[in-house]
Amino acid sequence: MSQEPDRHAASAESRFSAGTRQPFELSEELAAQVDALGLGRYLDQLRDEGYTILPEVASDAFSARLRETCLRLAQETQGPAKGYTAALLLGRDPIFEEVVLNPKILALVEVMCGKGALLSQLITSIRPKGAPSLPLHADQNWTPAPFPVHNQLFTMCWAMEPFSEAEGSTKVIPKSHLHKRHPTPDEIKQQPGAIATECPSSSIVCWDGSTWHGNYPRKTEGERVVLHITFSRLALRTVENYDHLDQAWLEGKPEAMRIMLGREDFLGSTTIERGSADYRLIPRSFEWAKT
Ligand SMILES: O=C(O)CCC(=O)C(=O)O
Ligand SMILES: [Fe+2]
């Protein structure tokens, strides 16, 4: 092994002693980026209301190209979701690299999930006229309540055509992030204080992982095409990676072994063919996460 000092290695003390930045407490460098990108008031709204709408995140020509790409890839999904979703999008067309490296997106992600945040999901949804509404939820569904003070998960919806209630836009409950918990069954039904997000194409609607949101049924002609971009904090990724222990190794071993290797929950279960995570695993995963 080389005796060269590792340039990334911190001193033993500093490795453990770095202070924790509090939510929305930005480093000088990040504050300068936020200023340069004109993101200040959108971050204020994220902090105070739990959501924001960022306009003109790219040109309309870029959004149109993104829309076409999403529609094309949704045709590669197999089964019932064909034409309605496309998942695992990074690497399937270079346009998604431009999306996740968009400077405004990267700055928002660092504020909301810290440095080292991970791309958790990059998936498109296509909702035609008649698409039903998505029930109210907080995206931190695999985080037990009360939610930590630090946001865990950050979702951005890239609108590729205008958003309004009739067009089936995202629904949010402003300030619901302050509850720091999942909505109750009654709140899911009553949706107290829900509003429709409204914006032109090429905007990003985004929210804190604690914010209660869903969407409205689509009542208009055409299709709502949205790219859902979710990042998470790096915190709970495992120290060791056991992906090399395959099906053959697991053969005949108890279920507890599959569970501790994450093979029985929905995380990591997305396939291109299915166009989503394995929905059969979701209820149990969300339940486990809340125990
Ligand atoms: O489709 C929408 O408008 C919201 C979807 C949603 O809940 C999400 O992306 O987390
Ligand atoms: Fe959501």
mmCIF file of C-alpha atoms and ligand atoms in Angstrom:
data_model
loop_
_atom_site.group_PDB
_atom_site.id
_atom_site.type_symbol
_atom_site.label_atom_id
_atom_site.label_comp_id
_atom_site.label_asym_id
_atom_site.label_seq_id
_atom_site.Cartn_x
_atom_site.Cartn_y
_atom_site.Cartn_z
ATOM 1 C CA MET A 1 0.000 0.000 0.000
ATOM 2 C CA SER A 2 1.224 3.458 -0.838
ATOM 3 C CA GLN A 3 2.573 5.537 2.033
ATOM 4 C CA GLU A 4 1.497 8.697 0.224
ATOM 5 C CA PRO A 5 -0.847 10.662 2.438
ATOM 6 C CA ASP A 6 -4.360 10.484 1.011
ATOM 7 C CA ARG A 7 -5.248 14.031 -0.011
ATOM 8 C CA HIS A 8 -8.873 13.366 0.960
ATOM 9 C CA ALA A 9 -8.015 12.081 4.414
ATOM 10 C CA ALA A 10 -8.901 14.475 7.209
ATOM 11 C CA SER A 11 -6.956 14.538 10.445
ATOM 12 C CA ALA A 12 -8.299 12.132 13.035
ATOM 13 C CA GLU A 13 -9.826 14.999 15.028
ATOM 14 C CA SER A 14 -11.364 16.943 12.182
ATOM 15 C CA ARG A 15 -12.996 13.774 10.845
ATOM 16 C CA PHE A 16 -15.281 13.723 13.878
ATOM 17 C CA SER A 17 -15.530 17.344 14.845
ATOM 18 C CA ALA A 18 -16.982 19.170 11.859
ATOM 19 C CA GLY A 19 -20.023 21.107 13.047
ATOM 20 C CA THR A 20 -23.487 20.387 11.664
ATOM 21 C CA ARG A 21 -24.989 23.054 9.465
ATOM 22 C CA GLN A 22 -28.592 23.740 10.365
ATOM 23 C CA PRO A 23 -31.334 23.717 7.701
ATOM 24 C CA PHE A 24 -30.993 26.647 5.295
ATOM 25 C CA GLU A 25 -27.717 27.684 6.915
ATOM 26 C CA LEU A 26 -25.608 27.910 3.778
ATOM 27 C CA SER A 27 -21.859 27.865 3.366
ATOM 28 C CA GLU A 28 -20.419 31.056 1.881
ATOM 29 C CA GLU A 29 -19.792 29.228 -1.358
ATOM 30 C CA LEU A 30 -23.346 27.870 -1.592
ATOM 31 C CA ALA A 31 -24.838 31.238 -0.599
ATOM 32 C CA ALA A 32 -22.914 32.851 -3.458
ATOM 33 C CA GLN A 33 -24.211 30.252 -5.909
ATOM 34 C CA VAL A 34 -27.755 30.724 -4.663
ATOM 35 C CA ASP A 35 -27.410 34.475 -5.178
ATOM 36 C CA ALA A 36 -25.884 34.140 -8.621
ATOM 37 C CA LEU A 37 -28.660 31.783 -9.707
ATOM 38 C CA GLY A 38 -31.405 34.000 -8.229
ATOM 39 C CA LEU A 39 -32.694 31.183 -6.016
ATOM 40 C CA GLY A 40 -33.023 33.146 -2.764
ATOM 41 C CA ARG A 41 -36.769 33.754 -2.731
ATOM 42 C CA TYR A 42 -37.527 30.215 -3.870
ATOM 43 C CA LEU A 43 -35.510 28.844 -0.960
ATOM 44 C CA ASP A 44 -37.364 31.204 1.391
ATOM 45 C CA GLN A 45 -40.628 29.711 0.136
ATOM 46 C CA LEU A 46 -39.292 26.163 0.529
ATOM 47 C CA ARG A 47 -38.298 26.963 4.109
ATOM 48 C CA ASP A 48 -41.539 28.764 5.025
ATOM 49 C CA GLU A 49 -44.170 26.998 2.911
ATOM 50 C CA GLY A 50 -42.518 23.633 2.264
ATOM 51 C CA TYR A 51 -42.666 23.946 -1.522
ATOM 52 C CA THR A 52 -41.767 26.290 -4.349
ATOM 53 C CA ILE A 53 -42.116 26.727 -8.088
ATOM 54 C CA LEU A 54 -38.972 27.600 -9.972
ATOM 55 C CA PRO A 55 -39.711 29.053 -13.434
ATOM 56 C CA GLU A 56 -37.526 28.928 -16.552
ATOM 57 C CA VAL A 57 -35.241 26.174 -15.397
ATOM 58 C CA ALA A 58 -34.350 25.552 -19.057
ATOM 59 C CA SER A 59 -35.486 26.757 -22.471
ATOM 60 C CA ASP A 60 -38.817 25.646 -23.891
ATOM 61 C CA ALA A 61 -36.879 23.932 -26.688
ATOM 62 C CA PHE A 62 -35.021 21.862 -24.078
ATOM 63 C CA SER A 63 -38.276 20.975 -22.303
ATOM 64 C CA ALA A 64 -39.841 19.952 -25.613
ATOM 65 C CA ARG A 65 -36.867 17.666 -26.317
ATOM 66 C CA LEU A 66 -37.109 16.259 -22.797
ATOM 67 C CA ARG A 67 -40.823 15.606 -23.305
ATOM 68 C CA GLU A 68 -40.223 13.753 -26.562
ATOM 69 C CA THR A 69 -37.475 11.690 -24.920
ATOM 70 C CA CYS A 70 -39.718 10.759 -21.974
ATOM 71 C CA LEU A 71 -42.558 9.768 -24.318
ATOM 72 C CA ARG A 72 -40.186 7.659 -26.425
ATOM 73 C CA LEU A 73 -38.690 5.856 -23.430
ATOM 74 C CA ALA A 74 -42.113 5.201 -21.914
ATOM 75 C CA GLN A 75 -42.737 3.003 -24.965
ATOM 76 C CA GLU A 76 -39.860 0.770 -23.788
ATOM 77 C CA THR A 77 -41.662 0.035 -20.520
ATOM 78 C CA GLN A 78 -43.368 -3.362 -20.623
ATOM 79 C CA GLY A 79 -46.750 -4.382 -19.238
ATOM 80 C CA PRO A 80 -49.491 -2.163 -17.847
ATOM 81 C CA ALA A 81 -47.260 0.898 -17.327
ATOM 82 C CA LYS A 82 -46.151 0.965 -20.996
ATOM 83 C CA GLY A 83 -46.669 4.482 -22.304
ATOM 84 C CA TYR A 84 -47.335 5.835 -18.811
ATOM 85 C CA THR A 85 -43.963 5.646 -17.057
ATOM 86 C CA ALA A 86 -40.279 5.284 -17.797
ATOM 87 C CA ALA A 87 -37.797 4.706 -15.010
ATOM 88 C CA LEU A 88 -34.065 4.394 -14.341
ATOM 89 C CA LEU A 89 -33.634 7.219 -16.807
ATOM 90 C CA LEU A 90 -30.028 8.265 -16.205
ATOM 91 C CA GLY A 91 -27.888 6.640 -18.890
ATOM 92 C CA ARG A 92 -30.802 6.006 -21.221
ATOM 93 C CA ASP A 93 -30.402 9.323 -23.048
ATOM 94 C CA PRO A 94 -27.761 12.042 -22.583
ATOM 95 C CA ILE A 95 -30.467 14.646 -21.960
ATOM 96 C CA PHE A 96 -30.923 13.307 -18.419
ATOM 97 C CA GLU A 97 -27.313 14.127 -17.624
ATOM 98 C CA GLU A 98 -28.061 17.743 -18.513
ATOM 99 C CA VAL A 99 -31.100 17.612 -16.224
ATOM 100 C CA VAL A 100 -29.356 16.274 -13.124
ATOM 101 C CA LEU A 101 -26.356 18.551 -13.673
ATOM 102 C CA ASN A 102 -28.492 21.665 -14.152
ATOM 103 C CA PRO A 103 -26.834 24.268 -11.860
ATOM 104 C CA LYS A 104 -30.138 25.383 -10.318
ATOM 105 C CA ILE A 105 -31.068 21.786 -9.539
ATOM 106 C CA LEU A 106 -27.654 21.048 -8.028
ATOM 107 C CA ALA A 107 -27.808 24.132 -5.816
ATOM 108 C CA LEU A 108 -31.337 23.342 -4.600
ATOM 109 C CA VAL A 109 -30.308 19.752 -3.882
ATOM 110 C CA GLU A 110 -27.325 20.838 -1.812
ATOM 111 C CA VAL A 111 -29.490 23.171 0.250
ATOM 112 C CA MET A 112 -32.197 20.542 0.777
ATOM 113 C CA CYS A 113 -30.115 17.348 1.149
ATOM 114 C CA GLY A 114 -26.577 18.516 1.817
ATOM 115 C CA LYS A 115 -23.348 17.864 -0.058
ATOM 116 C CA GLY A 116 -22.941 14.300 -1.272
ATOM 117 C CA ALA A 117 -26.678 13.940 -1.871
ATOM 118 C CA LEU A 118 -27.671 10.938 -3.962
ATOM 119 C CA LEU A 119 -29.881 10.663 -7.003
ATOM 120 C CA SER A 120 -32.659 8.488 -5.618
ATOM 121 C CA GLN A 121 -35.117 8.367 -8.497
ATOM 122 C CA LEU A 122 -35.388 9.720 -12.018
ATOM 123 C CA ILE A 123 -38.689 8.676 -13.489
ATOM 124 C CA THR A 124 -41.260 10.117 -15.863
ATOM 125 C CA SER A 125 -45.023 9.960 -15.511
ATOM 126 C CA ILE A 126 -47.461 10.503 -18.363
ATOM 127 C CA ARG A 127 -51.016 11.301 -17.339
ATOM 128 C CA PRO A 128 -53.729 11.421 -20.002
ATOM 129 C CA LYS A 129 -57.220 12.900 -19.601
ATOM 130 C CA GLY A 130 -59.034 10.940 -16.902
ATOM 131 C CA ALA A 131 -55.892 10.066 -14.932
ATOM 132 C CA PRO A 132 -57.015 9.790 -11.299
ATOM 133 C CA SER A 133 -55.550 11.843 -8.495
ATOM 134 C CA LEU A 134 -52.587 10.658 -6.460
ATOM 135 C CA PRO A 135 -53.430 10.590 -2.741
ATOM 136 C CA LEU A 136 -51.782 12.922 -0.278
ATOM 137 C CA HIS A 137 -48.453 11.767 1.160
ATOM 138 C CA ALA A 138 -45.058 12.977 2.362
ATOM 139 C CA ASP A 139 -42.220 11.650 0.204
ATOM 140 C CA GLN A 140 -40.232 10.643 3.302
ATOM 141 C CA ASN A 141 -42.369 7.538 3.454
ATOM 142 C CA TRP A 142 -39.510 5.378 4.594
ATOM 143 C CA THR A 143 -38.612 7.785 7.398
ATOM 144 C CA PRO A 144 -40.517 7.369 10.668
ATOM 145 C CA ALA A 145 -42.250 10.362 12.253
ATOM 146 C CA PRO A 146 -41.447 12.694 13.869
ATOM 147 C CA PHE A 147 -39.324 13.625 10.882
ATOM 148 C CA PRO A 148 -35.812 14.843 11.576
ATOM 149 C CA VAL A 149 -35.185 18.576 11.552
ATOM 150 C CA HIS A 150 -32.961 18.029 8.523
ATOM 151 C CA ASN A 151 -34.801 17.307 5.324
ATOM 152 C CA GLN A 152 -34.182 13.753 4.090
ATOM 153 C CA LEU A 153 -35.577 13.647 0.588
ATOM 154 C CA PHE A 154 -36.161 16.314 -2.039
ATOM 155 C CA THR A 155 -38.405 15.872 -5.056
ATOM 156 C CA MET A 156 -38.606 18.142 -8.063
ATOM 157 C CA CYS A 157 -41.260 17.776 -10.756
ATOM 158 C CA TRP A 158 -40.166 19.191 -14.104
ATOM 159 C CA ALA A 159 -43.330 20.348 -15.876
ATOM 160 C CA MET A 160 -43.246 19.926 -19.642
ATOM 161 C CA GLU A 161 -46.510 21.709 -20.225
ATOM 162 C CA PRO A 162 -48.467 24.215 -18.164
ATOM 163 C CA PHE A 163 -49.656 23.136 -14.739
ATOM 164 C CA SER A 164 -53.156 23.953 -13.462
ATOM 165 C CA GLU A 165 -55.715 22.061 -11.412
ATOM 166 C CA ALA A 166 -57.713 21.003 -14.490
ATOM 167 C CA GLU A 167 -54.509 19.839 -16.165
ATOM 168 C CA GLY A 168 -53.861 17.560 -13.191
ATOM 169 C CA SER A 169 -51.095 19.527 -11.540
ATOM 170 C CA THR A 170 -49.344 18.681 -8.306
ATOM 171 C CA LYS A 171 -51.375 19.464 -5.192
ATOM 172 C CA VAL A 172 -49.582 20.730 -2.087
ATOM 173 C CA ILE A 173 -50.571 21.693 1.423
ATOM 174 C CA PRO A 174 -48.477 24.751 2.208
ATOM 175 C CA LYS A 175 -46.788 24.622 5.621
ATOM 176 C CA SER A 176 -47.662 20.943 6.122
ATOM 177 C CA HIS A 177 -43.905 20.276 6.375
ATOM 178 C CA LEU A 178 -44.045 21.968 9.767
ATOM 179 C CA HIS A 179 -46.027 19.019 11.193
ATOM 180 C CA LYS A 180 -42.971 16.756 10.675
ATOM 181 C CA ARG A 181 -45.134 13.673 10.279
ATOM 182 C CA HIS A 182 -47.117 11.688 7.724
ATOM 183 C CA PRO A 183 -50.729 12.769 7.107
ATOM 184 C CA THR A 184 -53.364 10.744 8.974
ATOM 185 C CA PRO A 185 -56.012 8.757 7.038
ATOM 186 C CA ASP A 186 -58.499 11.524 7.835
ATOM 187 C CA GLU A 187 -56.136 14.243 6.591
ATOM 188 C CA ILE A 188 -55.547 12.233 3.424
ATOM 189 C CA LYS A 189 -59.301 12.270 2.866
ATOM 190 C CA GLN A 190 -60.028 15.882 3.876
ATOM 191 C CA GLN A 191 -56.846 17.474 2.445
ATOM 192 C CA PRO A 192 -57.149 20.573 4.613
ATOM 193 C CA GLY A 193 -55.676 23.627 2.866
ATOM 194 C CA ALA A 194 -54.697 21.838 -0.363
ATOM 195 C CA ILE A 195 -53.888 24.065 -3.330
ATOM 196 C CA ALA A 196 -53.066 23.407 -6.972
ATOM 197 C CA THR A 197 -49.602 24.386 -8.181
ATOM 198 C CA GLU A 198 -49.791 26.545 -11.288
ATOM 199 C CA CYS A 199 -46.933 27.337 -13.628
ATOM 200 C CA PRO A 200 -45.856 27.478 -17.250
ATOM 201 C CA SER A 201 -43.913 24.699 -18.953
ATOM 202 C CA SER A 202 -40.174 24.463 -18.127
ATOM 203 C CA SER A 203 -40.823 25.141 -14.447
ATOM 204 C CA ILE A 204 -39.864 22.938 -11.556
ATOM 205 C CA VAL A 205 -42.353 22.346 -8.766
ATOM 206 C CA CYS A 206 -40.506 21.026 -5.730
ATOM 207 C CA TRP A 207 -41.076 20.333 -2.084
ATOM 208 C CA ASP A 208 -39.548 19.320 1.195
ATOM 209 C CA GLY A 209 -39.681 15.575 1.970
ATOM 210 C CA SER A 210 -42.078 16.351 4.847
ATOM 211 C CA THR A 211 -44.587 18.309 2.727
ATOM 212 C CA TRP A 212 -47.956 16.691 2.111
ATOM 213 C CA HIS A 213 -48.745 16.575 -1.573
ATOM 214 C CA GLY A 214 -50.427 14.546 -4.294
ATOM 215 C CA ASN A 215 -51.966 15.561 -7.590
ATOM 216 C CA TYR A 216 -55.305 16.427 -9.196
ATOM 217 C CA PRO A 217 -57.123 14.248 -11.711
ATOM 218 C CA ARG A 218 -56.472 15.360 -15.264
ATOM 219 C CA LYS A 219 -59.600 16.769 -16.865
ATOM 220 C CA THR A 220 -58.165 18.256 -20.057
ATOM 221 C CA GLU A 221 -57.176 16.693 -23.370
ATOM 222 C CA GLY A 222 -53.565 15.751 -24.062
ATOM 223 C CA GLU A 223 -51.063 14.329 -21.625
ATOM 224 C CA ARG A 224 -49.290 15.727 -18.598
ATOM 225 C CA VAL A 225 -45.654 14.680 -18.946
ATOM 226 C CA VAL A 226 -43.546 15.215 -15.853
ATOM 227 C CA LEU A 227 -40.023 14.231 -14.919
ATOM 228 C CA HIS A 228 -39.774 13.400 -11.208
ATOM 229 C CA ILE A 229 -36.287 14.013 -9.881
ATOM 230 C CA THR A 230 -35.634 12.868 -6.318
ATOM 231 C CA PHE A 231 -32.457 13.219 -4.290
ATOM 232 C CA SER A 232 -31.763 11.975 -0.774
ATOM 233 C CA ARG A 233 -29.183 12.602 1.891
ATOM 234 C CA LEU A 234 -26.281 10.187 1.790
ATOM 235 C CA ALA A 235 -26.792 9.296 5.459
ATOM 236 C CA LEU A 236 -28.398 5.872 5.421
ATOM 237 C CA ARG A 237 -26.533 4.249 2.556
ATOM 238 C CA THR A 238 -24.849 1.110 3.910
ATOM 239 C CA VAL A 239 -21.126 1.165 4.722
ATOM 240 C CA GLU A 240 -20.538 -2.144 2.914
ATOM 241 C CA ASN A 241 -22.050 -3.057 -0.415
ATOM 242 C CA TYR A 242 -23.235 -6.658 -0.745
ATOM 243 C CA ASP A 243 -24.660 -6.460 -4.245
ATOM 244 C CA HIS A 244 -22.187 -9.174 -5.323
ATOM 245 C CA LEU A 245 -23.999 -11.757 -3.155
ATOM 246 C CA ASP A 246 -26.336 -13.012 -5.815
ATOM 247 C CA GLN A 247 -29.411 -15.195 -6.015
ATOM 248 C CA ALA A 248 -27.292 -18.348 -6.068
ATOM 249 C CA TRP A 249 -25.563 -17.372 -2.803
ATOM 250 C CA LEU A 250 -28.906 -16.564 -1.186
ATOM 251 C CA GLU A 251 -30.467 -19.862 -2.230
ATOM 252 C CA GLY A 252 -31.747 -21.776 0.807
ATOM 253 C CA LYS A 253 -30.836 -19.009 3.293
ATOM 254 C CA PRO A 254 -33.468 -17.630 5.698
ATOM 255 C CA GLU A 255 -35.627 -14.673 4.696
ATOM 256 C CA ALA A 256 -33.947 -12.598 7.431
ATOM 257 C CA MET A 257 -30.790 -12.706 5.305
ATOM 258 C CA ARG A 258 -32.618 -11.359 2.245
ATOM 259 C CA ILE A 259 -34.198 -8.651 4.388
ATOM 260 C CA MET A 260 -30.910 -7.435 5.896
ATOM 261 C CA LEU A 261 -29.423 -7.225 2.410
ATOM 262 C CA GLY A 262 -32.334 -5.067 1.260
ATOM 263 C CA ARG A 263 -33.668 -7.661 -1.171
ATOM 264 C CA GLU A 264 -37.173 -7.655 0.314
ATOM 265 C CA ASP A 265 -37.948 -3.935 0.380
ATOM 266 C CA PHE A 266 -38.830 -1.681 -2.532
ATOM 267 C CA LEU A 267 -35.608 0.355 -2.543
ATOM 268 C CA GLY A 268 -33.523 -0.593 -5.543
ATOM 269 C CA SER A 269 -36.335 -2.658 -7.055
ATOM 270 C CA THR A 270 -36.942 -0.407 -10.072
ATOM 271 C CA THR A 271 -36.458 -1.998 -13.484
ATOM 272 C CA ILE A 272 -36.636 -0.456 -16.939
ATOM 273 C CA GLU A 273 -39.167 -3.100 -17.988
ATOM 274 C CA ARG A 274 -41.541 -2.418 -15.100
ATOM 275 C CA GLY A 275 -41.072 1.338 -15.381
ATOM 276 C CA SER A 276 -41.178 1.787 -11.620
ATOM 277 C CA ALA A 277 -40.202 0.220 -8.315
ATOM 278 C CA ASP A 278 -41.905 -3.057 -7.418
ATOM 279 C CA TYR A 279 -45.211 -1.792 -6.037
ATOM 280 C CA ARG A 280 -45.893 -5.143 -4.347
ATOM 281 C CA LEU A 281 -43.036 -4.383 -1.966
ATOM 282 C CA ILE A 282 -44.022 -0.814 -1.145
ATOM 283 C CA PRO A 283 -46.710 -1.247 1.559
ATOM 284 C CA ARG A 284 -44.515 -3.594 3.582
ATOM 285 C CA SER A 285 -41.458 -1.364 3.164
ATOM 286 C CA PHE A 286 -43.325 1.742 4.322
ATOM 287 C CA GLU A 287 -44.707 -0.225 7.252
ATOM 288 C CA TRP A 288 -41.291 -1.579 8.266
ATOM 289 C CA ALA A 289 -39.781 1.901 8.022
ATOM 290 C CA LYS A 290 -42.286 3.195 10.547
ATOM 291 C CA THR A 291 -41.577 0.553 13.186
HETATM 292 O O1 LIG B 1 -47.385 13.726 -9.968
HETATM 293 C C1 LIG B 1 -47.335 14.661 -9.176
HETATM 294 O O2 LIG B 1 -47.771 15.781 -9.465
HETATM 295 C C2 LIG B 1 -46.738 14.453 -7.823
HETATM 296 C C3 LIG B 1 -46.025 13.148 -7.766
HETATM 297 C C4 LIG B 1 -45.358 12.858 -6.465
HETATM 298 O O3 LIG B 1 -45.963 12.645 -5.461
HETATM 299 C C5 LIG B 1 -43.887 12.820 -6.416
HETATM 300 O O4 LIG B 1 -43.220 12.973 -7.447
HETATM 301 O O5 LIG B 1 -43.362 12.674 -5.297
HETATM 302 FE FE FE B 2 -44.621 12.333 -3.771
#
